[in-house]
Coordinates of C-alpha atoms and ligand atoms in Angstrom, one line a residue:
X65 CA -75.2 -0.9 -14.7
X66 CA -73.0 -3.8 -14.3
X67 CA -71.8 -5.5 -17.5
X68 CA -71.8 -8.8 -18.0
X69 CA -68.6 -11.6 -18.5
X70 CA -69.6 -12.2 -22.1
X71 CA -69.8 -8.9 -22.8
X72 CA -66.3 -7.3 -21.1
X73 CA -64.8 -10.3 -22.9
X74 CA -66.1 -9.4 -26.0
X75 CA -65.1 -6.0 -25.7
X76 CA -61.7 -7.0 -25.1
X77 CA -61.4 -9.0 -28.0
X78 CA -62.6 -6.1 -30.3
X79 CA -59.7 -4.7 -29.7
X80 CA -57.0 -7.5 -29.2
X81 CA -58.3 -8.7 -32.5
X82 CA -57.1 -5.4 -34.3
X83 CA -53.8 -5.7 -32.4
X84 CA -52.4 -9.9 -32.5
X85 CA -51.9 -11.6 -35.8
X86 CA -54.8 -13.5 -36.9
X87 CA -53.2 -16.5 -36.3
X88 CA -52.3 -15.7 -33.2
X89 CA -55.5 -14.6 -32.3
X90 CA -56.9 -17.9 -33.5
X91 CA -55.1 -19.9 -31.0
X92 CA -54.3 -18.2 -28.0
X93 CA -57.7 -16.1 -28.2
X94 CA -60.7 -18.1 -29.6
X95 CA -60.4 -20.8 -27.1
X96 CA -60.5 -19.0 -24.3
X97 CA -64.0 -18.9 -22.5
X98 CA -65.5 -15.7 -20.0
X99 CA -66.9 -17.1 -16.9
X100 CA -68.0 -14.8 -14.6
X101 CA -67.2 -11.0 -13.3
X102 CA -67.5 -10.4 -9.4
X103 CA -66.6 -6.7 -9.2
X104 CA -63.4 -5.9 -11.1
X105 CA -62.2 -9.5 -11.6
X106 CA -62.9 -10.9 -14.3
X107 CA -62.9 -15.0 -14.6
X108 CA -61.9 -17.0 -17.5
X109 CA -61.0 -20.4 -18.6
X110 CA -58.5 -21.3 -20.2
X111 CA -57.5 -25.4 -21.8
X112 CA -54.9 -25.9 -20.4
X113 CA -51.4 -25.0 -17.7
X114 CA -49.5 -24.6 -20.8
X115 CA -52.1 -22.7 -22.6
X116 CA -52.3 -20.5 -19.1
X117 CA -48.5 -19.8 -18.8
X118 CA -48.1 -18.8 -22.7
X119 CA -51.1 -16.2 -22.2
X120 CA -49.1 -15.0 -19.2
X121 CA -45.5 -14.9 -21.2
X122 CA -46.7 -13.7 -23.9
X123 CA -50.2 -11.2 -23.6
X124 CA -50.1 -10.5 -20.3
X125 CA -49.4 -7.0 -20.6
X126 CA -52.2 -6.4 -23.3
X127 CA -54.5 -8.5 -21.2
X128 CA -54.2 -6.3 -18.4
X129 CA -54.5 -2.9 -20.5
X130 CA -57.6 -3.9 -22.5
X131 CA -59.0 -5.3 -19.2
X132 CA -58.7 -2.0 -17.6
X133 CA -60.0 -0.2 -20.2
X134 CA -63.4 -2.2 -19.4
X135 CA -63.4 -2.5 -15.7
X136 CA -61.3 1.1 -14.3
X137 CA -57.8 1.0 -12.7
X138 CA -58.6 -2.4 -10.4
X139 CA -59.4 -4.9 -12.9
X140 CA -58.2 -7.9 -12.1
X141 CA -57.8 -11.3 -14.1
X142 CA -58.3 -14.5 -12.8
X143 CA -57.6 -18.2 -14.8
X144 CA -59.8 -21.3 -14.7
X145 CA -57.4 -24.3 -16.2
X146 CA -59.5 -27.3 -17.8
X147 CA -57.4 -30.2 -16.5
X148 CA -58.1 -33.5 -18.2
X149 CA -59.3 -36.1 -15.6
X150 CA -58.0 -39.3 -17.1
X151 CA -60.9 -41.4 -16.4
X152 CA -63.5 -39.2 -16.5
X153 CA -64.1 -37.5 -20.2
X154 CA -67.3 -35.8 -19.6
X155 CA -66.3 -34.2 -16.5
X156 CA -63.3 -31.7 -17.1
X157 CA -61.9 -30.1 -13.4
X158 CA -62.0 -26.4 -13.0
X159 CA -59.3 -25.3 -10.9
X160 CA -59.0 -21.7 -9.9
X161 CA -55.7 -20.7 -9.4
X162 CA -55.2 -18.7 -6.4
X163 CA -55.7 -15.2 -7.0
X164 CA -52.5 -14.2 -5.2
X165 CA -50.4 -14.4 -7.9
X166 CA -52.4 -12.9 -10.9
X167 CA -53.4 -9.3 -9.4
X168 CA -52.9 -6.6 -11.7
X169 CA -51.2 -3.5 -10.4
X170 CA -51.6 -0.4 -12.2
X171 CA -50.0 2.9 -12.0
X172 CA -51.8 5.6 -12.5
X173 CA -48.7 7.6 -13.6
X174 CA -47.4 5.4 -16.2
X175 CA -50.3 3.0 -17.1
X176 CA -48.9 0.1 -16.8
X177 CA -50.3 -2.6 -15.9
X178 CA -48.2 -5.3 -14.3
X179 CA -49.4 -9.1 -13.8
X180 CA -47.5 -11.2 -11.4
X181 CA -47.0 -14.7 -12.7
X182 CA -46.5 -17.9 -10.9
X183 CA -43.4 -19.7 -11.5
X184 CA -42.2 -20.9 -14.9
X185 CA -40.8 -24.3 -14.4
X186 CA -38.5 -26.5 -16.4
X187 CA -35.3 -25.1 -14.9
X188 CA -32.5 -25.8 -17.7
X189 CA -29.6 -27.6 -15.9
X190 CA -25.8 -27.8 -17.5
X191 CA -25.2 -31.6 -17.4
X192 CA -21.3 -32.3 -15.7
X193 CA -21.3 -28.6 -15.0
X194 CA -20.5 -27.5 -11.5
X195 CA -21.4 -23.9 -10.4
X196 CA -18.6 -21.9 -10.7
X197 CA -17.5 -18.9 -9.0
X198 CA -18.2 -16.0 -10.3
X199 CA -17.7 -12.4 -9.5
X200 CA -21.0 -10.9 -9.7
X201 CA -19.4 -7.2 -10.0
X202 CA -21.7 -5.7 -8.0
X203 CA -21.6 -2.7 -5.9
X204 CA -22.9 -3.5 -2.8
X205 CA -24.2 0.2 -1.7
X206 CA -26.7 -0.1 -5.0
X207 CA -29.7 -1.9 -2.8
X208 CA -33.3 -1.5 -2.2
X209 CA -33.3 -0.4 0.8
X210 CA -30.8 2.9 -0.4
X211 CA -33.5 3.4 -3.5
X212 CA -36.1 5.7 -2.6
X213 CA -39.5 5.0 -4.1
X214 CA -42.0 7.6 -5.6
X215 CA -44.2 7.7 -8.0
X216 CA -40.9 8.3 -10.8
X217 CA -40.0 4.8 -10.1
X218 CA -42.7 2.4 -8.3
X219 CA -43.4 0.0 -11.4
X220 CA -39.8 -0.6 -12.2
X221 CA -39.2 -0.7 -8.5
X222 CA -42.0 -3.0 -7.6
X223 CA -41.4 -5.2 -10.5
X224 CA -37.2 -5.2 -9.6
X225 CA -38.4 -6.4 -6.1
X226 CA -40.7 -9.0 -7.7
X227 CA -38.0 -10.6 -9.7
X228 CA -35.3 -10.2 -7.3
X229 CA -37.8 -12.7 -5.3
X230 CA -37.8 -15.1 -7.9
X231 CA -35.6 -14.4 -10.7
X232 CA -36.6 -16.2 -13.9
X233 CA -39.9 -17.5 -12.4
X234 CA -42.7 -14.2 -13.5
X235 CA -43.1 -12.9 -16.3
X236 CA -41.0 -10.3 -16.0
X237 CA -38.3 -11.8 -18.0
X238 CA -36.3 -9.9 -19.1
X239 CA -37.1 -6.9 -17.3
X240 CA -36.0 -3.8 -19.4
X241 CA -35.3 -0.5 -17.1
X242 CA -35.3 2.6 -19.0
X243 CA -34.7 6.5 -18.8
X244 CA -33.1 8.7 -19.0
X245 CA -29.1 9.6 -17.6
X246 CA -28.9 9.5 -14.0
X247 CA -32.3 8.4 -12.9
X248 CA -31.1 5.1 -11.3
X249 CA -31.2 2.6 -14.2
X250 CA -27.4 1.0 -12.8
X251 CA -29.0 1.7 -9.0
X252 CA -31.8 -0.4 -9.3
X253 CA -30.5 -3.4 -11.7
X254 CA -27.7 -3.6 -9.3
X255 CA -29.8 -3.5 -6.6
X256 CA -32.3 -6.6 -8.0
X257 CA -28.5 -8.3 -8.0
X258 CA -27.7 -7.7 -4.9
X259 CA -31.4 -8.7 -3.6
X260 CA -30.6 -12.5 -5.3
X261 CA -27.4 -13.0 -4.1
X262 CA -28.7 -12.3 -0.6
X263 CA -31.5 -14.7 -0.6
X264 CA -29.6 -17.2 -2.1
X265 CA -25.5 -17.2 -2.4
X266 CA -25.7 -20.2 -4.7
X267 CA -27.6 -18.0 -7.2
X268 CA -24.5 -17.0 -10.1
X269 CA -25.7 -13.4 -11.2
X270 CA -23.3 -11.2 -13.1
X271 CA -23.7 -7.3 -13.9
X272 CA -21.7 -6.1 -17.1
X273 CA -21.6 -3.1 -18.8
X274 CA -23.0 -3.0 -22.6
X275 CA -19.5 -1.7 -23.5
X276 CA -17.7 -4.4 -21.5
X277 CA -19.6 -7.4 -23.2
X278 CA -19.2 -5.7 -26.3
X279 CA -15.2 -5.7 -25.4
X280 CA -15.2 -9.4 -24.3
X281 CA -16.8 -10.3 -27.5
X282 CA -14.5 -8.9 -29.9
X283 CA -11.1 -10.1 -27.9
X284 CA -13.4 -13.5 -28.1
X285 CA -14.1 -13.3 -31.7
X286 CA -10.2 -12.4 -32.6
X287 CA -8.9 -15.6 -30.5
X288 CA -11.0 -17.6 -32.2
X289 CA -13.4 -18.0 -28.9
X290 CA -16.3 -17.0 -29.4
X291 CA -18.2 -20.8 -28.2
X292 CA -16.4 -19.8 -25.1
X293 CA -17.4 -16.8 -24.3
X294 CA -21.5 -18.0 -24.8
X295 CA -20.8 -20.5 -23.0
X296 CA -19.6 -18.6 -20.2
X297 CA -22.4 -16.5 -20.3
X298 CA -24.9 -19.5 -20.5
X299 CA -24.1 -20.4 -17.0
X300 CA -25.2 -17.1 -15.3
X301 CA -28.8 -17.4 -13.5
X302 CA -29.5 -13.6 -13.0
X303 CA -27.8 -11.9 -16.3
X304 CA -27.8 -8.3 -15.3
X305 CA -26.7 -5.9 -18.8
X306 CA -26.7 -2.1 -18.6
X307 CA -27.3 0.0 -21.0
X308 CA -28.0 -2.4 -24.2
X309 CA -28.5 1.2 -26.3
X310 CA -24.6 0.6 -26.9
X311 CA -25.6 -2.5 -28.9
X312 CA -26.5 -0.5 -31.8
X313 CA -25.1 -1.1 -34.7
X314 CA -22.3 -3.9 -33.2
X315 CA -24.0 -6.7 -35.3
X316 CA -22.2 -9.5 -34.5
X317 CA -22.3 -8.7 -30.8
X318 CA -25.8 -8.8 -31.1
X319 CA -26.2 -12.4 -33.1
X320 CA -24.0 -13.6 -29.6
X321 CA -26.2 -11.4 -26.9
X322 CA -29.3 -13.3 -29.0
X323 CA -27.9 -16.6 -28.6
X324 CA -27.3 -16.6 -24.6
X325 CA -30.8 -14.1 -24.6
X326 CA -32.2 -17.4 -25.9
X327 CA -30.6 -19.9 -23.9
X328 CA -31.2 -18.2 -20.3
X329 CA -35.1 -17.1 -21.2
X330 CA -35.7 -21.1 -22.1
X331 CA -33.7 -22.3 -19.2
X332 CA -35.7 -20.3 -17.0
X333 CA -32.7 -17.8 -15.7
X334 CA -33.5 -14.1 -15.2
X335 CA -32.3 -11.0 -17.7
X336 CA -32.3 -7.5 -16.2
X337 CA -31.8 -5.1 -19.0
X338 CA -31.3 -1.2 -18.8
X339 CA -31.3 1.4 -21.8
X340 CA -31.8 5.1 -21.9
X341 CA -34.7 4.6 -24.0
X342 CA -37.7 2.5 -24.4
X343 CA -36.9 -0.7 -26.6
X344 CA -39.2 0.1 -29.5
X345 CA -36.7 3.6 -29.9
X346 CA -33.5 1.7 -30.3
X347 CA -32.6 1.8 -32.8
X348 CA -29.9 -0.1 -35.3
X349 CA -30.8 -3.1 -32.7
X350 CA -31.9 -6.5 -34.6
X351 CA -35.9 -7.0 -34.6
X352 CA -35.6 -10.0 -33.7
X353 CA -33.4 -8.6 -30.3
X354 CA -35.9 -6.3 -29.9
X355 CA -38.9 -8.8 -30.2
X356 CA -37.1 -10.6 -27.4
X357 CA -36.7 -7.3 -25.0
X358 CA -40.5 -6.8 -25.4
X359 CA -41.7 -10.5 -24.0
X360 CA -41.1 -9.5 -20.4
X361 CA -41.9 -5.9 -18.7
X362 CA -40.3 -2.8 -19.6
X363 CA -40.6 -0.2 -17.2
X364 CA -39.4 3.5 -17.1
X365 CA -37.6 5.5 -14.7
X366 CA -38.7 9.3 -14.4
X367 CA -37.4 12.4 -12.5
X368 CA -38.7 12.3 -9.0
X369 CA -41.2 14.9 -7.7
X370 CA -40.1 17.3 -4.8
X371 CA -41.4 14.9 -2.1
X372 CA -39.2 12.2 -3.5
X373 CA -36.5 14.6 -4.1
X374 CA -36.4 15.7 -0.6
X375 CA -36.4 11.7 0.6
X376 CA -33.4 10.7 -1.8
X377 CA -31.5 14.5 -0.1
X378 CA -32.7 12.5 3.6
X379 CA -32.0 9.4 3.0
X380 CA -27.7 10.3 1.2
X381 CA -27.3 12.8 4.3
X382 CA -28.3 10.1 7.1
X383 CA -26.4 7.2 5.4
X384 CA -23.3 9.3 5.0
X385 CA -23.9 10.8 8.2
X386 CA -24.2 14.5 7.3
X387 CA -27.1 17.0 8.4
X388 CA -28.2 20.3 7.1
X389 CA -30.8 22.9 7.6
X390 CA -34.1 21.4 5.9
X391 CA -34.7 24.8 3.8
X392 CA -31.6 24.4 2.4
X393 CA -32.4 20.8 1.6
X394 CA -35.7 22.3 0.3
X395 CA -33.8 24.3 -1.8
X396 CA -31.9 21.9 -3.5
X397 CA -34.9 19.8 -4.4
X398 CA -36.8 22.5 -5.7
X399 CA -33.5 23.8 -8.2
X400 CA -32.4 20.6 -9.1
X401 CA -34.6 19.2 -11.8
X402 CA -32.5 17.4 -14.2
X403 CA -31.7 14.0 -12.4
X404 CA -30.7 12.7 -9.6
X405 CA -27.0 11.8 -9.8
X406 CA -26.7 16.4 -10.3
X407 CA -28.9 16.2 -7.2
X408 CA -26.4 14.0 -5.4
X409 CA -23.7 16.2 -7.5
X410 CA -24.9 19.4 -5.8
X411 CA -25.4 18.2 -2.3
X412 CA -21.8 16.9 -2.7
X413 CA -20.4 20.6 -4.4
X414 CA -21.9 22.0 -1.0
X415 CA -20.2 19.9 1.4
X416 CA -17.6 20.1 -0.3
X417 CA -17.7 24.3 -0.3
X418 CA -18.7 24.2 3.3
X419 CA -15.7 22.1 3.9
X420 CA -13.2 24.4 1.6
X421 CA -14.2 27.7 3.0
X422 CA -14.7 26.4 6.9
X423 CA -18.1 27.8 6.4
X424 CA -21.5 26.8 8.0
X425 CA -24.2 25.4 5.5
X426 CA -26.9 27.8 5.2
X427 CA -28.7 29.3 2.3
X428 CA -26.9 31.9 1.3
X429 CA -24.1 29.3 0.6
X430 CA -26.7 26.8 -1.1
X431 CA -27.6 29.5 -3.2
X432 CA -23.9 30.5 -3.9
X433 CA -23.0 26.6 -4.8
X434 CA -26.1 26.3 -6.9
X435 CA -25.7 28.8 -9.3
X436 CA -22.6 27.6 -10.6
X437 CA -24.0 24.2 -10.4
X438 CA -27.6 24.2 -12.3
X439 CA -27.1 25.3 -15.9
X440 CA -30.7 26.6 -16.4
X441 CA -31.5 28.5 -13.6
X442 CA -27.9 30.2 -13.9
X443 CA -30.2 33.0 -16.0
X444 CA -33.8 33.7 -15.0
X445 CA -36.1 33.9 -18.1
X446 CA -39.1 36.4 -18.1
X447 CA -42.5 36.5 -19.4
X448 CA -41.5 39.5 -21.3
X449 CA -39.0 37.9 -22.9
X450 CA -41.0 34.6 -23.7
X451 CA -43.6 37.1 -24.9
X452 CA -41.2 38.0 -27.5
X453 CA -39.6 34.7 -29.0
X454 CA -43.4 33.6 -29.8
X455 CA -44.2 36.8 -31.5
X456 CA -40.9 36.6 -33.3
X457 CA -41.7 32.9 -34.1
X458 CA -45.5 32.9 -35.5
X459 CA -44.8 36.7 -36.9
X460 CA -47.7 38.1 -34.6
X461 CA -47.5 41.4 -33.3
X462 CA -47.1 41.8 -29.5
X463 CA -50.1 44.0 -29.0
X464 CA -52.5 41.7 -30.2
X465 CA -51.4 38.9 -27.5
X466 CA -52.6 41.3 -24.8
X467 CA -55.6 42.3 -26.6
X468 CA -58.9 39.9 -26.8
X469 CA -58.4 39.5 -30.0
X470 CA -60.4 36.2 -30.7
X471 CA -58.3 35.0 -34.0
X472 CA -57.3 31.9 -33.8
X473 CA -53.7 32.1 -34.5
X474 CA -53.0 34.8 -32.0
X475 CA -55.5 33.1 -29.6
X476 CA -53.0 30.1 -30.1
X477 CA -49.7 32.1 -29.7
X478 CA -51.3 33.5 -26.4
X479 CA -51.8 29.8 -24.9
X480 CA -48.3 28.8 -26.1
X481 CA -46.5 32.3 -24.4
X482 CA -48.4 31.0 -21.3
X483 CA -47.6 27.3 -21.2
X484 CA -43.9 28.2 -21.9
X485 CA -44.2 31.4 -18.9
X486 CA -45.7 28.7 -16.6
X487 CA -42.6 26.1 -17.7
X488 CA -39.9 28.6 -17.7
X489 CA -40.4 31.0 -15.0
X490 CA -41.0 31.0 -11.4
X491 CA -44.0 33.7 -11.6
X492 CA -47.2 32.7 -10.3
X493 CA -50.5 32.2 -12.2
X494 CA -51.8 34.9 -11.4
X495 CA -48.6 37.3 -12.5
X496 CA -48.5 35.4 -16.0
X497 CA -51.8 36.4 -16.7
X498 CA -51.3 40.1 -16.0
X499 CA -49.2 40.5 -18.4
X500 CA -51.2 39.5 -21.0
X501 CA -53.6 42.2 -20.9
X502 CA -55.1 41.4 -17.0
X503 CA -56.0 38.1 -17.5
X504 CA -56.8 35.9 -14.7
X505 CA -55.1 32.6 -13.4
X506 CA -58.4 30.0 -14.7
X507 CA -57.5 31.8 -17.9
X508 CA -53.8 30.9 -17.6
X509 CA -54.9 27.0 -16.3
X510 CA -57.3 27.1 -19.3
X511 CA -54.4 28.0 -22.0
X512 CA -52.2 25.5 -20.3
X513 CA -54.1 22.5 -20.4
X514 CA -55.1 23.5 -24.3
X515 CA -51.7 23.2 -25.4
X516 CA -51.0 20.0 -23.4
X517 CA -54.1 18.3 -25.5
X518 CA -53.3 19.8 -28.5
X519 CA -49.9 18.2 -28.3
X520 CA -51.1 15.0 -28.0
X521 CA -53.4 15.5 -30.9
X522 CA -51.9 17.8 -33.9
X523 CA -48.2 16.9 -34.2
X524 CA -47.9 19.5 -36.2
X525 CA -48.4 21.7 -33.5
X526 CA -46.9 19.8 -31.2
X527 CA -43.6 20.1 -33.2
X528 CA -44.0 24.2 -32.8
X529 CA -44.8 24.3 -29.5
X530 CA -41.2 21.7 -29.1
X531 CA -39.3 24.3 -31.1
X532 CA -39.9 26.7 -29.3
X533 CA -39.4 25.1 -25.8
X534 CA -35.4 24.4 -27.2
X535 CA -35.3 28.5 -28.0
X536 CA -36.3 29.4 -24.7
X537 CA -34.3 26.6 -22.9
X538 CA -31.4 27.6 -24.9
X539 CA -31.9 31.5 -24.1
X540 CA -31.8 30.5 -20.1
X541 CA -28.6 28.5 -20.4
Ligands
LIG297 P1 -28.2 5.8 -14.7 O1 -28.0 4.5 -14.1 O2 -29.9 5.7 -14.8 O3 -27.5 6.3 -15.2 P2 -27.6 6.2 -11.7 O4 -28.3 4.6 -11.4 O5 -26.4 5.7 -12.2 O6 -28.7 6.0 -12.7 O7 -28.0 6.7 -10.9 C1 -27.5 7.9 -10.2 C2 -27.2 8.4 -9.1 O8 -28.4 8.7 -8.4 C3 -27.0 7.1 -8.3 O9 -26.0 7.6 -7.2 C4 -27.8 7.0 -7.3 O10 -28.0 5.9 -6.3 C5 -29.1 8.0 -7.6 N1 -30.5 7.5 -7.9 C6 -31.0 7.6 -8.4 N2 -32.7 6.9 -8.4 C7 -32.3 7.0 -6.6 C8 -33.5 6.8 -5.9 N3 -34.9 6.2 -6.0 N4 -33.2 6.6 -4.7 C9 -31.7 7.0 -4.3 N5 -31.0 6.9 -5.3 C10 -31.0 7.2 -6.7
LIG298 MG1 -26.2 3.9 -15.7

């Protein structure tokens, strides 16, 4: 059964209608006509180039997401633009935009559609001002080449690459890179800056931390020189602001950032921001700024998986001309799960220990060093401990956990215990099952899945699990 273009588009509209304000919906979605559907490609007709650009700039993620729901992961959108042809009013020319620019990339992990856009025109030029020499403040070691790609960062890395190739000319403006500490935000943001400089040394690139920006702003405001400050930043072609969470509650600095942001964005200049949380969760930041952060693309960085960790370690070693047994590399990768900075830190500690003690790097040394290094693995937590903690928490007798009781509270406590045992101990599923009156590994798998599903749908259940998780984590430290 294939769906018709009309049907697919109707379904998309039904969703979009609920999300977009009524007036915007009327203006930007009602005029669109579905044209055809070929495989996973839906073609829609829009009234003008401007219309098309507006959609790409403001609704690209929404379009991609809804379309993906209809057509699956490979969904793509193509536009046809009606062009008024002066003397022949009755026959609008329909142009097909070359497909290449409009692919929708998706990432299974993050459910994050990307649409790559064509260049935005209208570059703003400040008359009479020559390009000034501004040191970009970049660290040359932070490049794409040294930034290993994995599922954990694929969307962000690719978006960064796209931006670096066409700064200011894609819909990823601003590009917001967010994620926890030590996961590579600064590295990736600077890689974009370095790449822009490499492609085109005339571009004015500037990297600045939010703290520095705020300090500079405060200095300038004391000296009545806020305009100078703002004008300076408006000269930049690619502005990278790191850790924007520090703007929270810095009201006046936010005003300056707002003015700079608007000017640069309107002039087709690129903004790259990093944050330790998604823009929507940035408390103490003005809504008008947050809404602008949402204009572009927000992409997150996660902790790399095991294989990616290995690759990162090997790359580091290669760059620094180091060697160590593969089993040691594997051991580090397996045991460090906090962030990439700690992963590197473990490697460095190990090297330091080996040269201080004039000792070869081997698994024994690695175990010793990592014991001091990773807090969480310093104490092994057992299944029994977790069982006792859960029983205390829910006030459930320990024996019940092991029996075949089907009472709901008991079943849930048992499932949560298995889930935590899986997360916090290195025991096999089989061993875990054995600790619950000899259940088999499929029961454990099923329990873990049930807990995950319930956490998605039941917030009070989730709260309990999170609270317990914290207790277990603390006990493991
Ligand atoms: P953040 O700014 O998010 O706190 P950083 O950018 O400072 O994190 O990254 C911490 C360290 O981890 C840096 O040395 C960086 O080079 C390294 N790093 C992070 N992600 C990767 C990656 N994907 N490939 C290689 N090195 C990485
Ligand atoms: Mg950083």
